Coordinates of N, CA and C in Angstrom, one line a residue:
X1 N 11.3 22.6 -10.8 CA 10.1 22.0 -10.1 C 10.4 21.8 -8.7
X2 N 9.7 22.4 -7.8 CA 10.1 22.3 -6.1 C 9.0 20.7 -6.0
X3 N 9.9 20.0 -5.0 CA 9.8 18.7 -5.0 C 10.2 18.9 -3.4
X4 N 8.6 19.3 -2.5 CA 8.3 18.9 -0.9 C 8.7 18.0 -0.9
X5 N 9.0 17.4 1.1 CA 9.9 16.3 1.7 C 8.4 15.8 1.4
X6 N 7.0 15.9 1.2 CA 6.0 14.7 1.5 C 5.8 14.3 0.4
X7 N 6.2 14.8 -0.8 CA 5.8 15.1 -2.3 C 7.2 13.6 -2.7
X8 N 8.6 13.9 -2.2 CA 9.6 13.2 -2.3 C 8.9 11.9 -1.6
X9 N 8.7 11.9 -0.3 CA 8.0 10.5 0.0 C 7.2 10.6 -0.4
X10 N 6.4 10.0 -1.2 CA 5.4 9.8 -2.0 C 6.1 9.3 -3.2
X11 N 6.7 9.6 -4.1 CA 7.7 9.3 -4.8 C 8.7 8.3 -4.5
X12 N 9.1 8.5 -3.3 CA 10.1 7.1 -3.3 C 9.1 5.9 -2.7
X13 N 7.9 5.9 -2.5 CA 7.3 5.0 -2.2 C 6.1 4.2 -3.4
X14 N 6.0 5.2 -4.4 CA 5.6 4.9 -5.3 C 6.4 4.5 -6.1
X15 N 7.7 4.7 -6.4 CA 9.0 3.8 -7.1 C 9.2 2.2 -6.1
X16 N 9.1 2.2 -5.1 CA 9.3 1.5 -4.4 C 8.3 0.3 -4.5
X17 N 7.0 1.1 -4.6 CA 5.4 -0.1 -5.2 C 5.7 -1.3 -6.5
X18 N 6.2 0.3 -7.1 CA 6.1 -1.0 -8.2 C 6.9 -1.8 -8.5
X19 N 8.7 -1.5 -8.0 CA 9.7 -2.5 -8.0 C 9.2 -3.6 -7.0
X20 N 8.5 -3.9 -6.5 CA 8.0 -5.0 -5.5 C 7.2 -6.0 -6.8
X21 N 7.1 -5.3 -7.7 CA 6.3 -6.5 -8.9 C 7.3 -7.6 -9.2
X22 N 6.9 -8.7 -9.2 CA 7.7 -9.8 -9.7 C 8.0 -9.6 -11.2
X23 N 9.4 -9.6 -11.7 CA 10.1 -9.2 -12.6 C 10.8 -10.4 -13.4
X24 N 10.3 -11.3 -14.6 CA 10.9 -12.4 -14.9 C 11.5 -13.6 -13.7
X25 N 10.1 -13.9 -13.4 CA 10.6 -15.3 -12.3 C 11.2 -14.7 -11.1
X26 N 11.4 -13.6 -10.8 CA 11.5 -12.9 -9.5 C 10.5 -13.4 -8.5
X27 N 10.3 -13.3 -6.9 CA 9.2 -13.3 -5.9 C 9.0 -12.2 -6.0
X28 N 7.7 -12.2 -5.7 CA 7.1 -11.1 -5.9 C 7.1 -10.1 -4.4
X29 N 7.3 -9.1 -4.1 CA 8.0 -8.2 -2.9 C 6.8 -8.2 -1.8
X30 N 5.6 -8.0 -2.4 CA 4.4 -8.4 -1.7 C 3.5 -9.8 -1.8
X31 N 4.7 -10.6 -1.1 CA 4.2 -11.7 -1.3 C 2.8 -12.5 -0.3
X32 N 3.0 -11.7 0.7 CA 1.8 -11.3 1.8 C 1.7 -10.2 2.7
X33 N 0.8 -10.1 3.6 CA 0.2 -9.5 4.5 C 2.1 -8.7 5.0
X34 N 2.2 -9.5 6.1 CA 3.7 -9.3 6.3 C 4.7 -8.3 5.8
X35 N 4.7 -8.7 4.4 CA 5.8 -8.0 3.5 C 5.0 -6.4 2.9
X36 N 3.9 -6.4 3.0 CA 3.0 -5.4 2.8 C 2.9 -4.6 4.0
X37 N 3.1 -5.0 5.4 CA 3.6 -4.5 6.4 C 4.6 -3.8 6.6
X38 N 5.2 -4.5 6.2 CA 6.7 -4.4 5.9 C 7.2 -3.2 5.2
X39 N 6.9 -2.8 3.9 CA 6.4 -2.0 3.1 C 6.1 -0.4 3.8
X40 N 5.0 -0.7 4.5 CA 4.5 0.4 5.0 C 5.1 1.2 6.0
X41 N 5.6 0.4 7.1 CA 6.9 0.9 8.0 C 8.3 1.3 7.2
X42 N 8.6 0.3 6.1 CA 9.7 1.2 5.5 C 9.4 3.2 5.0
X43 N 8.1 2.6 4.2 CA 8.0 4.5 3.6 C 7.3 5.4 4.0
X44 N 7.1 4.7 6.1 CA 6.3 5.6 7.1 C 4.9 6.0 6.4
X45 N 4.1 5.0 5.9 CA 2.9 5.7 5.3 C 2.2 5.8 6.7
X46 N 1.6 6.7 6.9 CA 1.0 7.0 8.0 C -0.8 7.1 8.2
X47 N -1.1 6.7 9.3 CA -2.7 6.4 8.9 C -3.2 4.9 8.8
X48 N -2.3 4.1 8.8 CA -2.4 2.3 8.3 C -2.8 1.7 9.9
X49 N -4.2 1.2 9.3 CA -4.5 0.5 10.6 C -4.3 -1.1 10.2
X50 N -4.9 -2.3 10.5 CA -4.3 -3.4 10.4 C -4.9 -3.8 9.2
X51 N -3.9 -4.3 8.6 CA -3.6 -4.9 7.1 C -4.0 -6.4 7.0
X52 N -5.0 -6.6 5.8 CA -5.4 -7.8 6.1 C -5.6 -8.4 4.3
X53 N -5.7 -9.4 4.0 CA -5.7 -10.2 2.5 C -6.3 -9.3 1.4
X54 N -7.3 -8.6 1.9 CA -7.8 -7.4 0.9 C -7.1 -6.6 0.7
X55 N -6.2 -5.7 1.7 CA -5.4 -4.4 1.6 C -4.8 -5.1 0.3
X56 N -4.0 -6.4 0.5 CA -2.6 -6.7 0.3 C -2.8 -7.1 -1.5
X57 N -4.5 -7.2 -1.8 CA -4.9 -7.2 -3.2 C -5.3 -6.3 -3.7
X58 N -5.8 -5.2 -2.9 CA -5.7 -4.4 -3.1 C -4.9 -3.3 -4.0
X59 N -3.7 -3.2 -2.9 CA -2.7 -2.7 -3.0 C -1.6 -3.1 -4.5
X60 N -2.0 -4.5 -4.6 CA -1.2 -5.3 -5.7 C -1.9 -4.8 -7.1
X61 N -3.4 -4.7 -7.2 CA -4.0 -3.5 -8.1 C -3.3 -2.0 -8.3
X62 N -3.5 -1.6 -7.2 CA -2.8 -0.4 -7.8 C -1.1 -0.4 -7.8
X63 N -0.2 -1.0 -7.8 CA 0.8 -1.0 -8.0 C 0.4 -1.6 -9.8
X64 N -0.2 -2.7 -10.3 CA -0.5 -2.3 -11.6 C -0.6 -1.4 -12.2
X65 N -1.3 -0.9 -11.6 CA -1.5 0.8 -12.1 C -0.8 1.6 -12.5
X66 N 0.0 1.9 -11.1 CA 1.3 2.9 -11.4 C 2.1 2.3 -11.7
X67 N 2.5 1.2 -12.5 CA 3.2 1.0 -13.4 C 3.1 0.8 -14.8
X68 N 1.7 1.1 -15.0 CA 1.1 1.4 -16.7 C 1.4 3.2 -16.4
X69 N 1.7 3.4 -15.2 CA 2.1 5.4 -15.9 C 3.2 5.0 -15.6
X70 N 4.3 5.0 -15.2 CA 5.8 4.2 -16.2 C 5.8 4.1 -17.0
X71 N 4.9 3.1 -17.8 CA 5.3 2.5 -19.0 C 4.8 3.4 -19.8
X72 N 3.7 4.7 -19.6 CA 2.8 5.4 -20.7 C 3.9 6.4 -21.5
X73 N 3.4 6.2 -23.2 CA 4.2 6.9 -24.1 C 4.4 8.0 -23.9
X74 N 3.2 9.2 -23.7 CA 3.2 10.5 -23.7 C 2.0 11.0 -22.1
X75 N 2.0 12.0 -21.9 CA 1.3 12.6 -21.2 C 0.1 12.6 -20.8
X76 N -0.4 12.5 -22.0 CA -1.9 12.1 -22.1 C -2.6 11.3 -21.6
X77 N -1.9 10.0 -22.3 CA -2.0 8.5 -21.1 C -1.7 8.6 -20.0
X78 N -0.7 9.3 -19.3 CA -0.1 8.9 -17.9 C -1.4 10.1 -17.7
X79 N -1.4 10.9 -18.1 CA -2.6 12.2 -17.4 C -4.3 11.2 -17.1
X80 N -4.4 10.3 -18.1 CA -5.8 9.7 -18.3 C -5.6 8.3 -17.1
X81 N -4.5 8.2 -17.0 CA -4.4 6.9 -15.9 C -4.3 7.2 -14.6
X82 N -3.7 8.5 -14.2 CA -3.4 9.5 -12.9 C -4.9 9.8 -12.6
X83 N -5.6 10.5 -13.5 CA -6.7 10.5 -12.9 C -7.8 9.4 -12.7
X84 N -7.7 8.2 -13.6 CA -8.4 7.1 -13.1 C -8.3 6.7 -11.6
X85 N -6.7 6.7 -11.2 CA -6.3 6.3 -10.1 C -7.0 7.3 -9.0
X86 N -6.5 7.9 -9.6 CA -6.5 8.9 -8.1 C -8.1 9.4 -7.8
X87 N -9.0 9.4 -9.2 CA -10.6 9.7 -8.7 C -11.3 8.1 -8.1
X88 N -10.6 7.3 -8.2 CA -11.0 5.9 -7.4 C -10.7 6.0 -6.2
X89 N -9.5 6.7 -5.9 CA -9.2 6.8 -4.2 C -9.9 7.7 -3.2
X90 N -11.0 8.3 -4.1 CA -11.7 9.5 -3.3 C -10.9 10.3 -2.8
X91 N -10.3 11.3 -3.3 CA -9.1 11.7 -3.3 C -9.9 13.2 -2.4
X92 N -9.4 13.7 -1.2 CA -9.9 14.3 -0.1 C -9.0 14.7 -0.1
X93 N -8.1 16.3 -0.5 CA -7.0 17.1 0.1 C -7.4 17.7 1.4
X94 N -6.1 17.6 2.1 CA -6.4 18.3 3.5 C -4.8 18.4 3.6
X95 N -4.4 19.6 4.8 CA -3.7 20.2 5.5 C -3.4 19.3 6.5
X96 N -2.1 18.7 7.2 CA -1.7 18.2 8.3 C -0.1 18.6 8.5
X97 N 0.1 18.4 9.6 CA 1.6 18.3 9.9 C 2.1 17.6 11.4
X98 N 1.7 16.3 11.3 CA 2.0 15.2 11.8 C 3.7 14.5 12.5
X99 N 4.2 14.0 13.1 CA 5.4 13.3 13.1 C 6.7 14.0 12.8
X100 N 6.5 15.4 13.3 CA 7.4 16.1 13.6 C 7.7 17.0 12.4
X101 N 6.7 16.4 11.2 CA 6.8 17.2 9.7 C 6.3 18.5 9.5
X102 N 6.8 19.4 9.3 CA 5.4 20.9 9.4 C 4.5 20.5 7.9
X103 N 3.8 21.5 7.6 CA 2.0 21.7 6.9 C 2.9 20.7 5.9
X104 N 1.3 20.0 5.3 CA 2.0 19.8 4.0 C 0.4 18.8 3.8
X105 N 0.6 18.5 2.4 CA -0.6 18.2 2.0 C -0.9 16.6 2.3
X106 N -2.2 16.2 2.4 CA -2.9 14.7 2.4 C -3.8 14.6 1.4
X107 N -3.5 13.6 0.5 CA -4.7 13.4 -0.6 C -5.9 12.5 0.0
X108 N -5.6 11.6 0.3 CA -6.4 10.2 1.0 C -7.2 11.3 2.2
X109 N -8.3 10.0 2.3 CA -9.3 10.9 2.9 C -9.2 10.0 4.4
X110 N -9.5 10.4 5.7 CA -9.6 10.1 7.1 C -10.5 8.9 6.5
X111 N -9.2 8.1 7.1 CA -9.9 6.5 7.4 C -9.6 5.8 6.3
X112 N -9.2 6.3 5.0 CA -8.4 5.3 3.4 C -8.2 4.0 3.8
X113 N -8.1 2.8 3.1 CA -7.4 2.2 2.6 C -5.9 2.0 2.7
X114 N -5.4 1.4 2.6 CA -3.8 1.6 2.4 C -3.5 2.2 1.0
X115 N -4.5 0.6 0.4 CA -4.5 1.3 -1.3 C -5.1 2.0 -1.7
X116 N -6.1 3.1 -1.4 CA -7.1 4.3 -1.6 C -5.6 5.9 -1.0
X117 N -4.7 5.6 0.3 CA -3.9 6.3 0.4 C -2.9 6.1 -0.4
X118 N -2.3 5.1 -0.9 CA -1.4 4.9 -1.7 C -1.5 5.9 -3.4
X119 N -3.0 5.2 -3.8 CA -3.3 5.9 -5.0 C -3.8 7.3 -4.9
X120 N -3.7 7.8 -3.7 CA -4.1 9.2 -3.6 C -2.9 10.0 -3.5
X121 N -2.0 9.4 -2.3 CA -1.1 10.8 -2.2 C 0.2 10.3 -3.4
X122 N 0.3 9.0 -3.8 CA 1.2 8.7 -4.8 C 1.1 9.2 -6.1
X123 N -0.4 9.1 -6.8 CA -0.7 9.5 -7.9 C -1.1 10.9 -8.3
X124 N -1.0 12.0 -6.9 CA -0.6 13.5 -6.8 C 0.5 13.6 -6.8
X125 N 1.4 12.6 -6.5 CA 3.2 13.1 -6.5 C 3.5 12.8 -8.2
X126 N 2.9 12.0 -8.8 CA 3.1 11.6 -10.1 C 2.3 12.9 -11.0
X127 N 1.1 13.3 -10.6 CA 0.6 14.2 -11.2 C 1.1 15.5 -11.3
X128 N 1.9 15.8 -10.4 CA 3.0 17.2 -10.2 C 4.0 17.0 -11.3
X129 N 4.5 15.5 -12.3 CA 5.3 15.8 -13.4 C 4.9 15.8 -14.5
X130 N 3.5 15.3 -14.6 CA 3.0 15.6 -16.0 C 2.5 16.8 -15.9
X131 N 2.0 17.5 -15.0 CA 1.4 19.0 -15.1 C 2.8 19.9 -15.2
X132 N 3.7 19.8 -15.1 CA 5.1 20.8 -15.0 C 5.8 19.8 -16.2
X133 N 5.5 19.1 -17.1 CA 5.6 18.7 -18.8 C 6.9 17.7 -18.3
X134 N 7.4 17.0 -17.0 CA 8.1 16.3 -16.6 C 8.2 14.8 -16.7
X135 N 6.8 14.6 -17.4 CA 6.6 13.0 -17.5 C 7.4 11.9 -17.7
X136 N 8.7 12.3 -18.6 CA 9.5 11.7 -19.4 C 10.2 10.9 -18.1
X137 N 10.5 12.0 -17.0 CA 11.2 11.7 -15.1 C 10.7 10.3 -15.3
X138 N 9.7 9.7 -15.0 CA 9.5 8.3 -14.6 C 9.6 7.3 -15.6
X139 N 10.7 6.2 -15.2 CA 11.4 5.8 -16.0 C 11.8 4.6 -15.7
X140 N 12.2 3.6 -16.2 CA 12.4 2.1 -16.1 C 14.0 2.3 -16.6
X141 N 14.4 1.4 -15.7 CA 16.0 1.4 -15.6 C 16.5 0.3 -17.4
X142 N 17.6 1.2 -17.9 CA 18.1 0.4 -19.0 C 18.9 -0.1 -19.0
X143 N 19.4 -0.7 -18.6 CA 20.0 -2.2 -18.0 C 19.0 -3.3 -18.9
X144 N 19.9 -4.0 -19.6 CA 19.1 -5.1 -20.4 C 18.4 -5.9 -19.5
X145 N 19.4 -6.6 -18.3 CA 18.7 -7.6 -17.2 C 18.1 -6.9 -16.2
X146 N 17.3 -5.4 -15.9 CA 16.8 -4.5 -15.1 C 15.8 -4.2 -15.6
X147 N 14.2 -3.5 -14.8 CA 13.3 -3.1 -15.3 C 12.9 -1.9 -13.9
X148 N 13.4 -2.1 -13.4 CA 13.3 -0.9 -12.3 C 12.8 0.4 -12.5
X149 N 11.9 0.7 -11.9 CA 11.3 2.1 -11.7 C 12.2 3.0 -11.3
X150 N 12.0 4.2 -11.6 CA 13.0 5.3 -10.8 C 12.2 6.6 -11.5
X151 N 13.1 7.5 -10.7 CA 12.1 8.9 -10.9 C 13.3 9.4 -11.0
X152 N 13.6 10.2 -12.2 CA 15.0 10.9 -12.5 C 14.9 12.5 -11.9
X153 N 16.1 12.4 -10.7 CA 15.3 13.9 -10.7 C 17.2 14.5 -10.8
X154 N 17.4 14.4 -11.7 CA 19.0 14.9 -12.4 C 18.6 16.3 -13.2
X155 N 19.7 17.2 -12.7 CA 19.6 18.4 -13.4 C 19.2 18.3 -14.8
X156 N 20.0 17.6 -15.3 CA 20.1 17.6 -16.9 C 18.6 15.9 -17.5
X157 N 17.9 16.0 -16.7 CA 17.3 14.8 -17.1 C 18.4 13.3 -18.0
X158 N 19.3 13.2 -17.2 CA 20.4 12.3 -18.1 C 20.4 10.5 -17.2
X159 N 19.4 10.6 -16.3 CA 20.4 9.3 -15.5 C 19.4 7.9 -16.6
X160 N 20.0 7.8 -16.5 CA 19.7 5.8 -17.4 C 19.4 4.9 -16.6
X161 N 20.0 4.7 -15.3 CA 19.8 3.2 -14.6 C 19.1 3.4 -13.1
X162 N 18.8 2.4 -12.6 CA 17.6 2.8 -10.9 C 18.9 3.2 -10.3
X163 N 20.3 2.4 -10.5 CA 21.2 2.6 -9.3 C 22.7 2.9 -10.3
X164 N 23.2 3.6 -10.0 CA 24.5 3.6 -10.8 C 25.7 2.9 -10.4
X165 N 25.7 2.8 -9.4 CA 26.6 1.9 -8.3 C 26.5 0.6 -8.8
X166 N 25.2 0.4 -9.1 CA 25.2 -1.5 -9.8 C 24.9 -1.7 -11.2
X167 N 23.6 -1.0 -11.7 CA 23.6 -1.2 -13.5 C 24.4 -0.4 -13.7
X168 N 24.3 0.7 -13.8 CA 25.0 1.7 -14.5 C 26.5 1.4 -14.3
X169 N 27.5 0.8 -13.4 CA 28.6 0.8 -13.1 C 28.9 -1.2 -13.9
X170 N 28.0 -1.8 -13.8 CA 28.1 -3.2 -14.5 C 28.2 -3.4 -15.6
X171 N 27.6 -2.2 -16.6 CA 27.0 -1.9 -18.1 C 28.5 -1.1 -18.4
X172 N 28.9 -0.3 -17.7 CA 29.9 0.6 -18.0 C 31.1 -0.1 -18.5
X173 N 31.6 -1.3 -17.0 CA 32.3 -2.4 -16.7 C 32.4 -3.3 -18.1
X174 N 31.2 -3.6 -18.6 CA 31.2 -4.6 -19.9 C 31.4 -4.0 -21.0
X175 N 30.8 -2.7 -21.3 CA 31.4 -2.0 -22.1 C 33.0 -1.9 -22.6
X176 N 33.9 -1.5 -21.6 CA 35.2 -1.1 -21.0 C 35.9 -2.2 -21.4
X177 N 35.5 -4.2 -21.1 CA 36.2 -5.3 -21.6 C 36.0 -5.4 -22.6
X178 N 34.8 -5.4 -23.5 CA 34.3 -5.4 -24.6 C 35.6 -4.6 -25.8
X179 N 35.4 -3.2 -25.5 CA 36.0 -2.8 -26.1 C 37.8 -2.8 -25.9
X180 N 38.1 -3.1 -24.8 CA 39.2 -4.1 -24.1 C 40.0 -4.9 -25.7
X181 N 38.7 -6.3 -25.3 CA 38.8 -7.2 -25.9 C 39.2 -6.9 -27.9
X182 N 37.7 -5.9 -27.9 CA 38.0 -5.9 -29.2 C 39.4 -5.0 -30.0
X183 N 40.0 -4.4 -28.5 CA 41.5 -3.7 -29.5 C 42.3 -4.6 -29.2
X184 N 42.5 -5.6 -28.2 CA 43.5 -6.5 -28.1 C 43.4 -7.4 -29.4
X185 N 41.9 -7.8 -29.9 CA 42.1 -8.8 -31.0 C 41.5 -8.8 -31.8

């Protein structure tokens, strides 16, 4: 599956939407206007003119969203939710090559929403894995105390955790004393 640098952004910013959901008594990542700002400069969305209490509910809508196609069993559902989303955003393909990027595609139409661009070019970056039978990729980190979004993009479809450095290397870690523990006694 060829995976574009706008196709990848799009992707890391759609993993990035929905880890901002407040997660067991967590704050929530969009906790205002601000942080929703904030947000947008991080994953260079481009096109965002001033952000105001609607975007910011907006936005908090469809991050629900794309996180019921995370959570969807099979294809069908993430296919039936992809396209809810994405025919709500008035989804307008065009050609651009902007910010030093060459050609590459725009779902959101001149003048979007934050959240109308979000659910447009995010929920085409999601729709490129269930049409190439990839759906299984988007995935919630298994880490008992973790619920993390991530998009597996591992040769062998094998990674388990959002970060390996922290769950995957902490889980490993307790494992290792565990079984430590249990030959010492």
């Amino acid at each position: 599956m060829l995976i574009t640098h706008d196709i990848r952004c799009a992707l890391d910013a759609v993993v990035g939407l929905v880890n901002t959901a407040p997660e067991d008594q967590t704050t929530d990542g969009l906790a205002d206007v601000a942080s929703l700002a904030d947000f947008v400069r991080k994953h260079e969305i481009s096109d965002v003119g001033v952000l105001s209490e609607h975007d910011l509910a907006a936005v908090r809508k469809v991050r629900d969203r794309f996180a019921a196609i995370f959570a969807a069993d099979d294809p069908r559902t993430a296919a039936a939710l992809i396209n809810e989303l994405v025919a709500a955003a008035g989804t307008t393909p065009r050609l651009t090559d902007h910010d030093g990027y060459d050609w590459h595609v725009h779902y959101f139409a001149p003048g979007a929403s934050v959240a109308d661009h979000l659910a447009a070019d995010c929920g085409m970056a999601l729709a490129f894995f269930v049409v190439a039978g990839e759906q299984e990729r988007l995935r919630r980190c298994e880490a008992p105390d973790c619920r993390r979004a991530f998009v597996d993009l591992s040769r062998n479809r094998s990674r388990r955790y959002c970060d390996s450095r922290t769950c995957g290397n902490r889980l490993h870690v307790a494992a290792y004393r565990a079984r430590r523990k249990e030959a010492a006694g």
